[in-house]
mmCIF file of N, CA and C in Angstrom:
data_model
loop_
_atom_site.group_PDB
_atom_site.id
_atom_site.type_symbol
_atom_site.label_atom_id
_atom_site.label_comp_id
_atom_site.label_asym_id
_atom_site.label_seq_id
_atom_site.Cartn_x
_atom_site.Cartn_y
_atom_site.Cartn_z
ATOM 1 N N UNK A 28 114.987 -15.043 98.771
ATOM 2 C CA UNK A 28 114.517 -14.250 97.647
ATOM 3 C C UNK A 28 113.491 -15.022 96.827
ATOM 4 N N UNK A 29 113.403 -16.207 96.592
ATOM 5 C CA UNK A 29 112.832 -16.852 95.659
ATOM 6 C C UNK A 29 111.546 -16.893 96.364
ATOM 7 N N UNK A 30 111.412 -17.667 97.905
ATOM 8 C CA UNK A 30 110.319 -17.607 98.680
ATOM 9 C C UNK A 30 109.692 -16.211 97.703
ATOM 10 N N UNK A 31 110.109 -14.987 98.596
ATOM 11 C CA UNK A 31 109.481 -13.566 98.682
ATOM 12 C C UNK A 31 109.118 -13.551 96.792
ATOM 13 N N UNK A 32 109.747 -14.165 95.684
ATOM 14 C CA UNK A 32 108.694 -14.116 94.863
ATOM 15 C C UNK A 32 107.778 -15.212 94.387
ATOM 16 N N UNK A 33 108.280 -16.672 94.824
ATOM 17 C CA UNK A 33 106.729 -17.115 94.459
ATOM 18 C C UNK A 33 105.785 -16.635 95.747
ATOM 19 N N UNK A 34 105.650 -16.405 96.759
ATOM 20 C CA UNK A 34 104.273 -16.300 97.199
ATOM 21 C C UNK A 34 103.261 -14.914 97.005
ATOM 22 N N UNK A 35 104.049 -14.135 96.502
ATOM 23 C CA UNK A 35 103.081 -12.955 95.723
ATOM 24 C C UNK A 35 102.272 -13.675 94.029
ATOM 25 N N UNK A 36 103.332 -14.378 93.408
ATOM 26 C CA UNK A 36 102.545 -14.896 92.173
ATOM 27 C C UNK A 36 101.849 -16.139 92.547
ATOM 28 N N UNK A 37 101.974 -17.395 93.625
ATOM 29 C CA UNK A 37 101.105 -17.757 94.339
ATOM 30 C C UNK A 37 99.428 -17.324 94.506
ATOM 31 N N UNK A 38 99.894 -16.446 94.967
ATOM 32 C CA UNK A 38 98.398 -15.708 95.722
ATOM 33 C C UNK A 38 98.281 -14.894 94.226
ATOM 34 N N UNK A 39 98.592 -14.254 93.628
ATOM 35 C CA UNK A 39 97.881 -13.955 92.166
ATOM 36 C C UNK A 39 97.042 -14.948 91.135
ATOM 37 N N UNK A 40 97.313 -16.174 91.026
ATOM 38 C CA UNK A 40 97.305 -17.224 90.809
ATOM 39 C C UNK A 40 96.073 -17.636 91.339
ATOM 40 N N UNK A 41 95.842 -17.571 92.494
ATOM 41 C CA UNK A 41 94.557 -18.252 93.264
ATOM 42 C C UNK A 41 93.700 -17.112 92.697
ATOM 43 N N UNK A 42 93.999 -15.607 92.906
ATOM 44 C CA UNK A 42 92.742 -14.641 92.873
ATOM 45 C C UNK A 42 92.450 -14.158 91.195
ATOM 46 N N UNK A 43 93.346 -15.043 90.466
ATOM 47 C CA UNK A 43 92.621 -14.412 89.354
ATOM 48 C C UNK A 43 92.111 -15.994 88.416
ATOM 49 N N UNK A 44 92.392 -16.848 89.603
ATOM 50 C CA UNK A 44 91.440 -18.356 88.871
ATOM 51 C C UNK A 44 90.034 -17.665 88.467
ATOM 52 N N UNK A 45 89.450 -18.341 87.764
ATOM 53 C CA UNK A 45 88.458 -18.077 87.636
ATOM 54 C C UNK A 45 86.959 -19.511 87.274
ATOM 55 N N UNK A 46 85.915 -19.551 88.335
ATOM 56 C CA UNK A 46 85.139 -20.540 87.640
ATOM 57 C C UNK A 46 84.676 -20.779 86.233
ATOM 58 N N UNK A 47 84.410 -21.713 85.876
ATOM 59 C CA UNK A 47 84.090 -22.474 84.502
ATOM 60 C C UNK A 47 82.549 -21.280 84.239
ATOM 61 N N UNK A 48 82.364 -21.101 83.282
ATOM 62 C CA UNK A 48 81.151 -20.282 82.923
ATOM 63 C C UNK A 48 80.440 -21.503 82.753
ATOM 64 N N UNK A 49 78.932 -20.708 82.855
ATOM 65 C CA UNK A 49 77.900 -21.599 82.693
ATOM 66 C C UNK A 49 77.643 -22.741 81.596
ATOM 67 N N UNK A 50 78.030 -21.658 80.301
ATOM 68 C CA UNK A 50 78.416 -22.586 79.355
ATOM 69 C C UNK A 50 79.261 -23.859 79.166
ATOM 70 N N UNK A 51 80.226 -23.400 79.594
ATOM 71 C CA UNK A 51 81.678 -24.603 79.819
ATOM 72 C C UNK A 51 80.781 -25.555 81.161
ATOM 73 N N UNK A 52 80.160 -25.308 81.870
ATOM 74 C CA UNK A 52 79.487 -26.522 82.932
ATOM 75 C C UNK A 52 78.287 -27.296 82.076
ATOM 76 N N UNK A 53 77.453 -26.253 81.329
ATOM 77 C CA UNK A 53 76.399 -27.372 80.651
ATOM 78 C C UNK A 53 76.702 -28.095 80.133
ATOM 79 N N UNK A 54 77.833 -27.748 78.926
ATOM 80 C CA UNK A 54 78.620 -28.752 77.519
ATOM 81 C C UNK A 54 78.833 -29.835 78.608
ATOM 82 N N UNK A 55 79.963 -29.287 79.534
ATOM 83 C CA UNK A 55 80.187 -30.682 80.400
ATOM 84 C C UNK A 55 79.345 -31.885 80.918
ATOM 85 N N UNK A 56 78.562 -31.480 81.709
ATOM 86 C CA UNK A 56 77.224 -32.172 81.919
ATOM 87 C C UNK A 56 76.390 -32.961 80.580
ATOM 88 N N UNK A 57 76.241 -32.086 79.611
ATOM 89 C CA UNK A 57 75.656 -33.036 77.997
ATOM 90 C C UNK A 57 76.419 -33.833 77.862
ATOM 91 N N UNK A 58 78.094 -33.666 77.987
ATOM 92 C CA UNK A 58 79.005 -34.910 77.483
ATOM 93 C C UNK A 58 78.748 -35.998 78.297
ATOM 94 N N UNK A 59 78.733 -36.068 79.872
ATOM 95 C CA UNK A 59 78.397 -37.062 80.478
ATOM 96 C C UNK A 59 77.484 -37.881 80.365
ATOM 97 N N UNK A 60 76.176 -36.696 79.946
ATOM 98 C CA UNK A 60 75.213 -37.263 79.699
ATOM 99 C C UNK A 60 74.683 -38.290 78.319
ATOM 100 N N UNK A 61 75.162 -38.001 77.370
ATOM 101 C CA UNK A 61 75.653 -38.536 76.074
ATOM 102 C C UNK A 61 76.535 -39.922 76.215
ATOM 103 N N UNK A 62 77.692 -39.602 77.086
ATOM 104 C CA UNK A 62 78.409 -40.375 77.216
ATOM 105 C C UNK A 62 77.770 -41.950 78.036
ATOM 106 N N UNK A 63 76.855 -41.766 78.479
ATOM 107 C CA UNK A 63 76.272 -42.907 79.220
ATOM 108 C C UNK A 63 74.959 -43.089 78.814
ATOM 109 N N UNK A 64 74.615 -42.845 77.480
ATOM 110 C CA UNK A 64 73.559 -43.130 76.717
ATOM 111 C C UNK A 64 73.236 -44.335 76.636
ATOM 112 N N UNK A 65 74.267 -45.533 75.803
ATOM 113 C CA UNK A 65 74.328 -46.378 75.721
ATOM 114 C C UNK A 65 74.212 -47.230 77.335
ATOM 115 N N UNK A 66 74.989 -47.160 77.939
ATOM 116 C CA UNK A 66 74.053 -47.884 79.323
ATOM 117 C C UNK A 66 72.823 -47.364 80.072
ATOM 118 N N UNK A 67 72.816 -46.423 79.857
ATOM 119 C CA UNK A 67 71.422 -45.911 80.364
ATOM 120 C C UNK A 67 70.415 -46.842 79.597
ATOM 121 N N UNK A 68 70.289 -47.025 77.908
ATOM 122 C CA UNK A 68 69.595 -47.650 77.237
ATOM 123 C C UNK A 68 69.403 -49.186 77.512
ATOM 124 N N UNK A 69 70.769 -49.387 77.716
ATOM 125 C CA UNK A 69 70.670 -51.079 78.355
ATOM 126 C C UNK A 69 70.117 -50.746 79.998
ATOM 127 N N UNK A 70 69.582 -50.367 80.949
ATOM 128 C CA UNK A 70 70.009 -50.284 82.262
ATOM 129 C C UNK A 70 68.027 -50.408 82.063
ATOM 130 N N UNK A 71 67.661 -49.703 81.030
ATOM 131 C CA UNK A 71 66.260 -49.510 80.582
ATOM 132 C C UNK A 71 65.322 -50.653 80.139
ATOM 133 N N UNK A 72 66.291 -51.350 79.368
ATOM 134 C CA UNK A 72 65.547 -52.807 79.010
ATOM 135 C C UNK A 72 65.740 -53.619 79.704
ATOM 136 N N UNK A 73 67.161 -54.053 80.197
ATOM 137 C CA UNK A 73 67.463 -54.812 81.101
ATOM 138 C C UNK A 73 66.280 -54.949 82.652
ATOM 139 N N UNK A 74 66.146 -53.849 82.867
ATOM 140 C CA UNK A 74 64.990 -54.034 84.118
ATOM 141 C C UNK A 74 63.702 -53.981 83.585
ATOM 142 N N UNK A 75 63.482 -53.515 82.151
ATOM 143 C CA UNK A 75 61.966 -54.317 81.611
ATOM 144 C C UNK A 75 61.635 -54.887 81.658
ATOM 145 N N UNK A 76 62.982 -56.153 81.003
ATOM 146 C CA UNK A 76 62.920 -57.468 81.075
ATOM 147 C C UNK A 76 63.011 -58.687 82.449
ATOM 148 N N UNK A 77 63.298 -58.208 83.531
ATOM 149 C CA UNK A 77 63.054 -58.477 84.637
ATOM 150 C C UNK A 77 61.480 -58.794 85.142
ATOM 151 N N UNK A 78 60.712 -57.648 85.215
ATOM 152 C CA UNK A 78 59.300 -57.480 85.202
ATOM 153 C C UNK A 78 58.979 -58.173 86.368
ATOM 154 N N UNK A 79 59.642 -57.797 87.524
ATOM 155 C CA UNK A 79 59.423 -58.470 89.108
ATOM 156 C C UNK A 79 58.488 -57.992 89.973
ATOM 157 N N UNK A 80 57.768 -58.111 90.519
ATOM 158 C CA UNK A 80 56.693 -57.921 91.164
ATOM 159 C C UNK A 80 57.588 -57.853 93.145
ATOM 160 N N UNK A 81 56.748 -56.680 93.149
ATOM 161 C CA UNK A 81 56.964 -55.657 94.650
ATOM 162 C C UNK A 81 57.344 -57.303 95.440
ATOM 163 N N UNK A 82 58.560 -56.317 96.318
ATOM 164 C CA UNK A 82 58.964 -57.720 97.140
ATOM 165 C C UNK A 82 59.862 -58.900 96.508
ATOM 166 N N UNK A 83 60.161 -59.061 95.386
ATOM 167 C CA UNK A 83 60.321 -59.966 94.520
ATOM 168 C C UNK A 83 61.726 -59.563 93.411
ATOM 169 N N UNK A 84 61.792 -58.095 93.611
ATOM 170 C CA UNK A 84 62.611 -58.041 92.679
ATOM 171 C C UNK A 84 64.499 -57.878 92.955
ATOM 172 N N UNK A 85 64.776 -59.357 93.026
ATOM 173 C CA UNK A 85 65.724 -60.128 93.116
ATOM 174 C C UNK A 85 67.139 -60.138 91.922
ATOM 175 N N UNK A 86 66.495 -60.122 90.920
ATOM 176 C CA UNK A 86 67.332 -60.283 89.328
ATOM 177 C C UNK A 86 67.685 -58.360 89.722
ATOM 178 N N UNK A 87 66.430 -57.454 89.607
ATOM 179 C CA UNK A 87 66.591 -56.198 89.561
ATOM 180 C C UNK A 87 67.507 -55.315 90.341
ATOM 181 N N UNK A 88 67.328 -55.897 91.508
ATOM 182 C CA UNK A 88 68.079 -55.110 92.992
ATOM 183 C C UNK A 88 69.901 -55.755 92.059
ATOM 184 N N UNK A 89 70.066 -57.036 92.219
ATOM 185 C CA UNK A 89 71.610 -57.817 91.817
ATOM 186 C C UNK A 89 71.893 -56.948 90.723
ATOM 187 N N UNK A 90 71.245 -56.587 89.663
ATOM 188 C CA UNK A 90 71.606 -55.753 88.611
ATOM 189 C C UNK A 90 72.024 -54.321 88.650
ATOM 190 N N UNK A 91 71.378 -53.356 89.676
ATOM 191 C CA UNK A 91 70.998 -52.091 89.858
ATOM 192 C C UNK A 91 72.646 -51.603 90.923
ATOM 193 N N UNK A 92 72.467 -52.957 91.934
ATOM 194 C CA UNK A 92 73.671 -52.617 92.869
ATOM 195 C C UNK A 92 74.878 -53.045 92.593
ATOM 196 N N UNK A 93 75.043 -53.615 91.297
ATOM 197 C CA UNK A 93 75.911 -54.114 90.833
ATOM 198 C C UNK A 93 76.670 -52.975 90.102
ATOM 199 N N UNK A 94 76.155 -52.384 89.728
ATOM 200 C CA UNK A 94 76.151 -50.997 88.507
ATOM 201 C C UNK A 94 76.531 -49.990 89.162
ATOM 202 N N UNK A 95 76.008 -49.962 90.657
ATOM 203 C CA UNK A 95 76.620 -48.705 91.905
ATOM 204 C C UNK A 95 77.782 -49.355 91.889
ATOM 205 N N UNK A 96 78.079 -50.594 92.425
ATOM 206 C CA UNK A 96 79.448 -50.822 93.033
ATOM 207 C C UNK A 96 80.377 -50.543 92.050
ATOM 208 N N UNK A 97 80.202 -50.968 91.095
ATOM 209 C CA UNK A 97 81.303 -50.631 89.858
ATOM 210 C C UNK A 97 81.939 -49.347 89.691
ATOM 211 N N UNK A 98 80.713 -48.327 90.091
ATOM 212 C CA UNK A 98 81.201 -46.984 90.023
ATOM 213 C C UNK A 98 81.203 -46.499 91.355
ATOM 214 N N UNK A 99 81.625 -47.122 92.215
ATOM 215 C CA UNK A 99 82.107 -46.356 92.910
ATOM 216 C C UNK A 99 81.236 -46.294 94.285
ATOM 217 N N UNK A 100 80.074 -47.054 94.402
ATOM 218 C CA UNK A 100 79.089 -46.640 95.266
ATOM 219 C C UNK A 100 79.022 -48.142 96.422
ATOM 220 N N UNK A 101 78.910 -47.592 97.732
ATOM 221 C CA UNK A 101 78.815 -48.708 99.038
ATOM 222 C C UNK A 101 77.600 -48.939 99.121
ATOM 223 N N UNK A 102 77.587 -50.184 98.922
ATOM 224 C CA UNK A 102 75.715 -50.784 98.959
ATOM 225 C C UNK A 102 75.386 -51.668 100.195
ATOM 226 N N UNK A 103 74.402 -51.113 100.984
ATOM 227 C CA UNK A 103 74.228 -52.029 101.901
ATOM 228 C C UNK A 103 72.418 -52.282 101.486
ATOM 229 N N UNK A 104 72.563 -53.988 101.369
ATOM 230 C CA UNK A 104 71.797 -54.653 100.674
ATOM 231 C C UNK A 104 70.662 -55.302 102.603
ATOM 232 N N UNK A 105 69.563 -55.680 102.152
ATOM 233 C CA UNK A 105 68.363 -56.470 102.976
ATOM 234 C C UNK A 105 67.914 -55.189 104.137
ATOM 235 N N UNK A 106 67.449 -53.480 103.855
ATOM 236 C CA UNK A 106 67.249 -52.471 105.078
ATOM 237 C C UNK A 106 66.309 -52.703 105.168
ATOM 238 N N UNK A 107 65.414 -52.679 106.522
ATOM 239 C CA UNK A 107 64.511 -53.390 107.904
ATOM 240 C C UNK A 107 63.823 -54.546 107.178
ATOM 241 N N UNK A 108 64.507 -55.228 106.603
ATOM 242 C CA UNK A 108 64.901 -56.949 106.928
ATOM 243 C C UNK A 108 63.943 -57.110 105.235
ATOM 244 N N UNK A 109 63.977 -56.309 104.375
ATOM 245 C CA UNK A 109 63.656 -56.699 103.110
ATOM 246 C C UNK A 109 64.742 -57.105 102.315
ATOM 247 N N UNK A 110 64.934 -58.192 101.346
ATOM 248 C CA UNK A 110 66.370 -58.925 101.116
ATOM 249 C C UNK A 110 65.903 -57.914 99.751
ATOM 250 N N UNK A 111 65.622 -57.299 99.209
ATOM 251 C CA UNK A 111 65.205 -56.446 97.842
ATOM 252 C C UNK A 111 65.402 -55.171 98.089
ATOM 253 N N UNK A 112 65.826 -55.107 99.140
ATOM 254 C CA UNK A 112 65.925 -53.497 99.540
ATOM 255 C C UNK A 112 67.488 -53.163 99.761
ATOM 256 N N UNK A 113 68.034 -51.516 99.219
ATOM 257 C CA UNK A 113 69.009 -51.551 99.525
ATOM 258 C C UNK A 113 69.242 -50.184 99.614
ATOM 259 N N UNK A 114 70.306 -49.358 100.285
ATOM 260 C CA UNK A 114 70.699 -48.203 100.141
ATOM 261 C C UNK A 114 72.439 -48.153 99.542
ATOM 262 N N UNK A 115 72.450 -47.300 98.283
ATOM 263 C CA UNK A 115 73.734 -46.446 97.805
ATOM 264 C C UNK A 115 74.350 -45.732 98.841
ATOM 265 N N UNK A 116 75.829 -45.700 98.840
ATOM 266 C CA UNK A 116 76.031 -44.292 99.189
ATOM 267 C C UNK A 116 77.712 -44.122 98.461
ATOM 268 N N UNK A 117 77.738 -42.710 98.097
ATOM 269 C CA UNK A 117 78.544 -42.474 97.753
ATOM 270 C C UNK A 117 79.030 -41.177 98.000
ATOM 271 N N UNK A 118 80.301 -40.711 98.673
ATOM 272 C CA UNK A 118 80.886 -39.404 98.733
ATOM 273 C C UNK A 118 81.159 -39.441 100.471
ATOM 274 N N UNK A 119 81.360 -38.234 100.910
ATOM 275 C CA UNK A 119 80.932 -38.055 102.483
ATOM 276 C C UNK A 119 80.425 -36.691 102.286
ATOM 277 N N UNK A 120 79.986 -36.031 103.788
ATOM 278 C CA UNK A 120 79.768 -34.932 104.075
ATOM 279 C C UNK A 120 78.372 -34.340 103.277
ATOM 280 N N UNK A 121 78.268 -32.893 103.009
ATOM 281 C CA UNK A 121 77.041 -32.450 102.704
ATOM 282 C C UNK A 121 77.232 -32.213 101.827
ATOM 283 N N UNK A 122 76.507 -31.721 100.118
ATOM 284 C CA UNK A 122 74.771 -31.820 100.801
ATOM 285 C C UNK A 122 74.587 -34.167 100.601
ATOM 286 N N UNK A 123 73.829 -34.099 101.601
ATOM 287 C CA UNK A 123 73.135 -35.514 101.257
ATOM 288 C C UNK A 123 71.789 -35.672 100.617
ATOM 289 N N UNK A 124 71.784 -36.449 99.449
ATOM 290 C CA UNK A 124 70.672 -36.315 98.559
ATOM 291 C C UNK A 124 70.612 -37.409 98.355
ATOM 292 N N UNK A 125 69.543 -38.065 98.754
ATOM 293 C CA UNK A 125 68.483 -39.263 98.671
ATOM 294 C C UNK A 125 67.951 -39.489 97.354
ATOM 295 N N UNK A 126 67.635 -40.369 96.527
ATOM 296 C CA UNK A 126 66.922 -40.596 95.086
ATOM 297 C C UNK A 126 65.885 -41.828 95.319
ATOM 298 N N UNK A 127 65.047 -42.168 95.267
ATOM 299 C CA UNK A 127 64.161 -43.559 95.436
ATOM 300 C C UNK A 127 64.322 -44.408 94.105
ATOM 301 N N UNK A 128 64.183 -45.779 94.848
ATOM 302 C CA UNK A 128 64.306 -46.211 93.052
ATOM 303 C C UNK A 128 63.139 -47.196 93.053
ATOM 304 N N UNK A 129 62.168 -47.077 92.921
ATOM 305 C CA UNK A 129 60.986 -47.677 92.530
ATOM 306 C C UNK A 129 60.870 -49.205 91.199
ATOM 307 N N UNK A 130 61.633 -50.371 91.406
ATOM 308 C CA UNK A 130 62.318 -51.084 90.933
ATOM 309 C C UNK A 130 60.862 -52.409 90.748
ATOM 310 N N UNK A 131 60.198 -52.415 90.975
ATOM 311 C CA UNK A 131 59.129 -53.681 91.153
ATOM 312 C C UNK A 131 58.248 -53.111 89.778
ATOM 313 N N UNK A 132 57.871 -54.688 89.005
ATOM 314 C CA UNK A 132 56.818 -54.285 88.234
ATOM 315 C C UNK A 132 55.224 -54.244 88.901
ATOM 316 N N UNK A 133 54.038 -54.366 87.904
ATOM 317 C CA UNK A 133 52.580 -54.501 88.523
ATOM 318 C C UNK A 133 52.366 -55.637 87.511
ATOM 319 N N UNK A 134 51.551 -56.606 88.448
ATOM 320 C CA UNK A 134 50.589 -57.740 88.264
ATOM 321 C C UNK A 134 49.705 -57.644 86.243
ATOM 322 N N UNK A 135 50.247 -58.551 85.472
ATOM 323 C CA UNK A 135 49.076 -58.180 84.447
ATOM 324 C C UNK A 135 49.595 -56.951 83.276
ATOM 325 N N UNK A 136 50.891 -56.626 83.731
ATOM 326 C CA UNK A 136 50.893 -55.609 82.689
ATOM 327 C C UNK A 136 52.384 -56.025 81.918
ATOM 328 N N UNK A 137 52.420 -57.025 81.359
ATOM 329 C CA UNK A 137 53.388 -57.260 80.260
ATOM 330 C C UNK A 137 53.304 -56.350 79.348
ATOM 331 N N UNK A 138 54.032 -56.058 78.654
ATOM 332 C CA UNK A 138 53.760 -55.189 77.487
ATOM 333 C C UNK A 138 55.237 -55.384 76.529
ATOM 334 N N UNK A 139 54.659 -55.137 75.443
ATOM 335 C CA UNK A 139 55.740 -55.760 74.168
ATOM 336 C C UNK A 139 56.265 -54.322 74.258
ATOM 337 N N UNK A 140 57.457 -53.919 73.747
ATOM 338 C CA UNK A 140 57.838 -52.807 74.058
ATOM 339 C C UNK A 140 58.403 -51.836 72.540
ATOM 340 N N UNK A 141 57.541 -50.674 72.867
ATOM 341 C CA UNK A 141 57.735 -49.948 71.578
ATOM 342 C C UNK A 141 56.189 -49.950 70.925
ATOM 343 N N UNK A 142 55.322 -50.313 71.416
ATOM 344 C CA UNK A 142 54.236 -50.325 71.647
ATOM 345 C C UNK A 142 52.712 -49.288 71.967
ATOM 346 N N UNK A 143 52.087 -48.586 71.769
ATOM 347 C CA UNK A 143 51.788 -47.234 72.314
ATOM 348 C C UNK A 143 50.214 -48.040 73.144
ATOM 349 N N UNK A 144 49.776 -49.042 73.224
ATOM 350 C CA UNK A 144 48.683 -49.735 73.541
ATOM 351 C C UNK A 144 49.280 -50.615 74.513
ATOM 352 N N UNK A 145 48.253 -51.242 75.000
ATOM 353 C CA UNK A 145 48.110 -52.805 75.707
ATOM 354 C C UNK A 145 48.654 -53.963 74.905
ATOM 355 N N UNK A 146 49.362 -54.689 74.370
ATOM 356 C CA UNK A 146 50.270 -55.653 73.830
ATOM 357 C C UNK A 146 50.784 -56.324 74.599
ATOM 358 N N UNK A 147 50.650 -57.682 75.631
ATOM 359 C CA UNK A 147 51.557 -58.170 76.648
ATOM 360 C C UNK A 147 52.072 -59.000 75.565
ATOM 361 N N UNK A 148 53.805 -59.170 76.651
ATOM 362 C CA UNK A 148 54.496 -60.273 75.510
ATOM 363 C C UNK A 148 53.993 -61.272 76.251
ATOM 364 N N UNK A 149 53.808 -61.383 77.682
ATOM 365 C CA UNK A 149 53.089 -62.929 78.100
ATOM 366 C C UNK A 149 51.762 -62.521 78.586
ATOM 367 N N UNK A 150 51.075 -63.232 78.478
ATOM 368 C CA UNK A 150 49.250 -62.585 78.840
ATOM 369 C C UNK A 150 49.433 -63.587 80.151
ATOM 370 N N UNK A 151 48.579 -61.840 81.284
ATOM 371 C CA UNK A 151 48.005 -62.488 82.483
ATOM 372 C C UNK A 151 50.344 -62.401 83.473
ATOM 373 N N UNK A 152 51.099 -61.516 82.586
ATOM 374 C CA UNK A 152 52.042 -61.939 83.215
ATOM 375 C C UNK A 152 52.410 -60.374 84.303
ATOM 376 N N UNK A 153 53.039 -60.103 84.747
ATOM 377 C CA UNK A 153 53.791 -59.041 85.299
ATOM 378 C C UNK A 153 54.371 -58.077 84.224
ATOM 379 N N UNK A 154 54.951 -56.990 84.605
ATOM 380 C CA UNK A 154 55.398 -55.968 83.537
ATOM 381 C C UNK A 154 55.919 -54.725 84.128
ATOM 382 N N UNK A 155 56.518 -53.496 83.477
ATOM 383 C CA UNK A 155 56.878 -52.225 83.652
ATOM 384 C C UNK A 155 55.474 -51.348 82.973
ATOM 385 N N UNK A 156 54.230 -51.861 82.978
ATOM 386 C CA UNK A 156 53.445 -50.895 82.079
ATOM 387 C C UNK A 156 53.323 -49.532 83.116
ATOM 388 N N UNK A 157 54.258 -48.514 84.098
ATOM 389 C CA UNK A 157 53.888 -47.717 84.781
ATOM 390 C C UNK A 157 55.192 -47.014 84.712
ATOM 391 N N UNK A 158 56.176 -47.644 83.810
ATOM 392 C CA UNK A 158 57.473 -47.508 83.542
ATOM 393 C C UNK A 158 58.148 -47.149 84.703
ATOM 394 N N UNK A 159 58.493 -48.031 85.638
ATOM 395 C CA UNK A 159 59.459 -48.256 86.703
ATOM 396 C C UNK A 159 60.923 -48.341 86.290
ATOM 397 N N UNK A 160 60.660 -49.010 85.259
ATOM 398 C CA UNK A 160 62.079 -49.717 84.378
ATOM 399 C C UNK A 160 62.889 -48.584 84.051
ATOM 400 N N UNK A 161 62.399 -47.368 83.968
ATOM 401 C CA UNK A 161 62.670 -46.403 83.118
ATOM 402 C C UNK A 161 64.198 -45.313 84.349
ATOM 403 N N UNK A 162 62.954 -45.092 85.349
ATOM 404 C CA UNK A 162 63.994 -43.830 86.555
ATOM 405 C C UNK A 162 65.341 -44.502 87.159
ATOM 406 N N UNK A 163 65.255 -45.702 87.161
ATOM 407 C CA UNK A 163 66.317 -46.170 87.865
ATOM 408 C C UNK A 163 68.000 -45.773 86.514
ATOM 409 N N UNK A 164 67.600 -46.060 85.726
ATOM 410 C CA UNK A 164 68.787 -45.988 84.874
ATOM 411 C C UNK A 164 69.097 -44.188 84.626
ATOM 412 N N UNK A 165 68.522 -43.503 84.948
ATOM 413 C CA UNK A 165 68.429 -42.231 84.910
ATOM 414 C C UNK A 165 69.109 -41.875 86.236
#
């Protein structure tokens, strides 16, 4: 008897769930997004201050894959034999979605930061003036 009534309120149960409205998914998403403000902001200067030049960026990659592993992500570090190169992965199955992370500064473009001009903090040094520093923490 008991069977024969939970599996009618069972199956009521499943068909009158209902998904999160659009609303209840955005709020969600802002909180996350809010919520990781503060490292996003550090994740931003932190690779400013790096300012490594293509091939080179050593301090940046140790920082970046350090920050996957913590949360959760399998890093396989040196792909077709660059020691600066690395691929994330996290989850299984589909969909698979790729992100690039464009992590190297350019030659000459120091820049003091907060700045709306040319200002290097070291002249003649390397820099984020193309803001590289910026997508990765995003």
């Amino acid at each position: 008897m008991t069977r024969t009534l939970l599996l009618p309120l069972a199956l009521a149960a499943c068909c009158l769930a209902q998904p999160p409205s659009e609303d209840v998914l955005k709020q969600a998403a802002q909180e996350m997004v809010e919520g990781r403000r503060q490292l996003t902001q550090r994740m931003v200067d932190s690779i400013f201050s790096f300012s490594e030049l293509g091939y080179q960026e050593h301090q940046t990659s140790a920082y970046v894959t350090a920050i996957l592993e913590q949360n959760g992500f399998k890093v396989t570090r040196g792909i077709a034999g660059l020691p600066t190169s690395w691929v994330a992965e996290w989850g299984a199955g589909k969909p698979v979605i790729g992100f690039m992370a464009d992590i190297d500064g350019l030659p000459e473009t120091s820049q003091t930061p907060g700045v709306a001009f040319h200002r290097p903090l070291i002249e003649n040094s390397p820099g984020h003036g193309e803001g590289h520093n910026a997508g990765q923490a995003v």
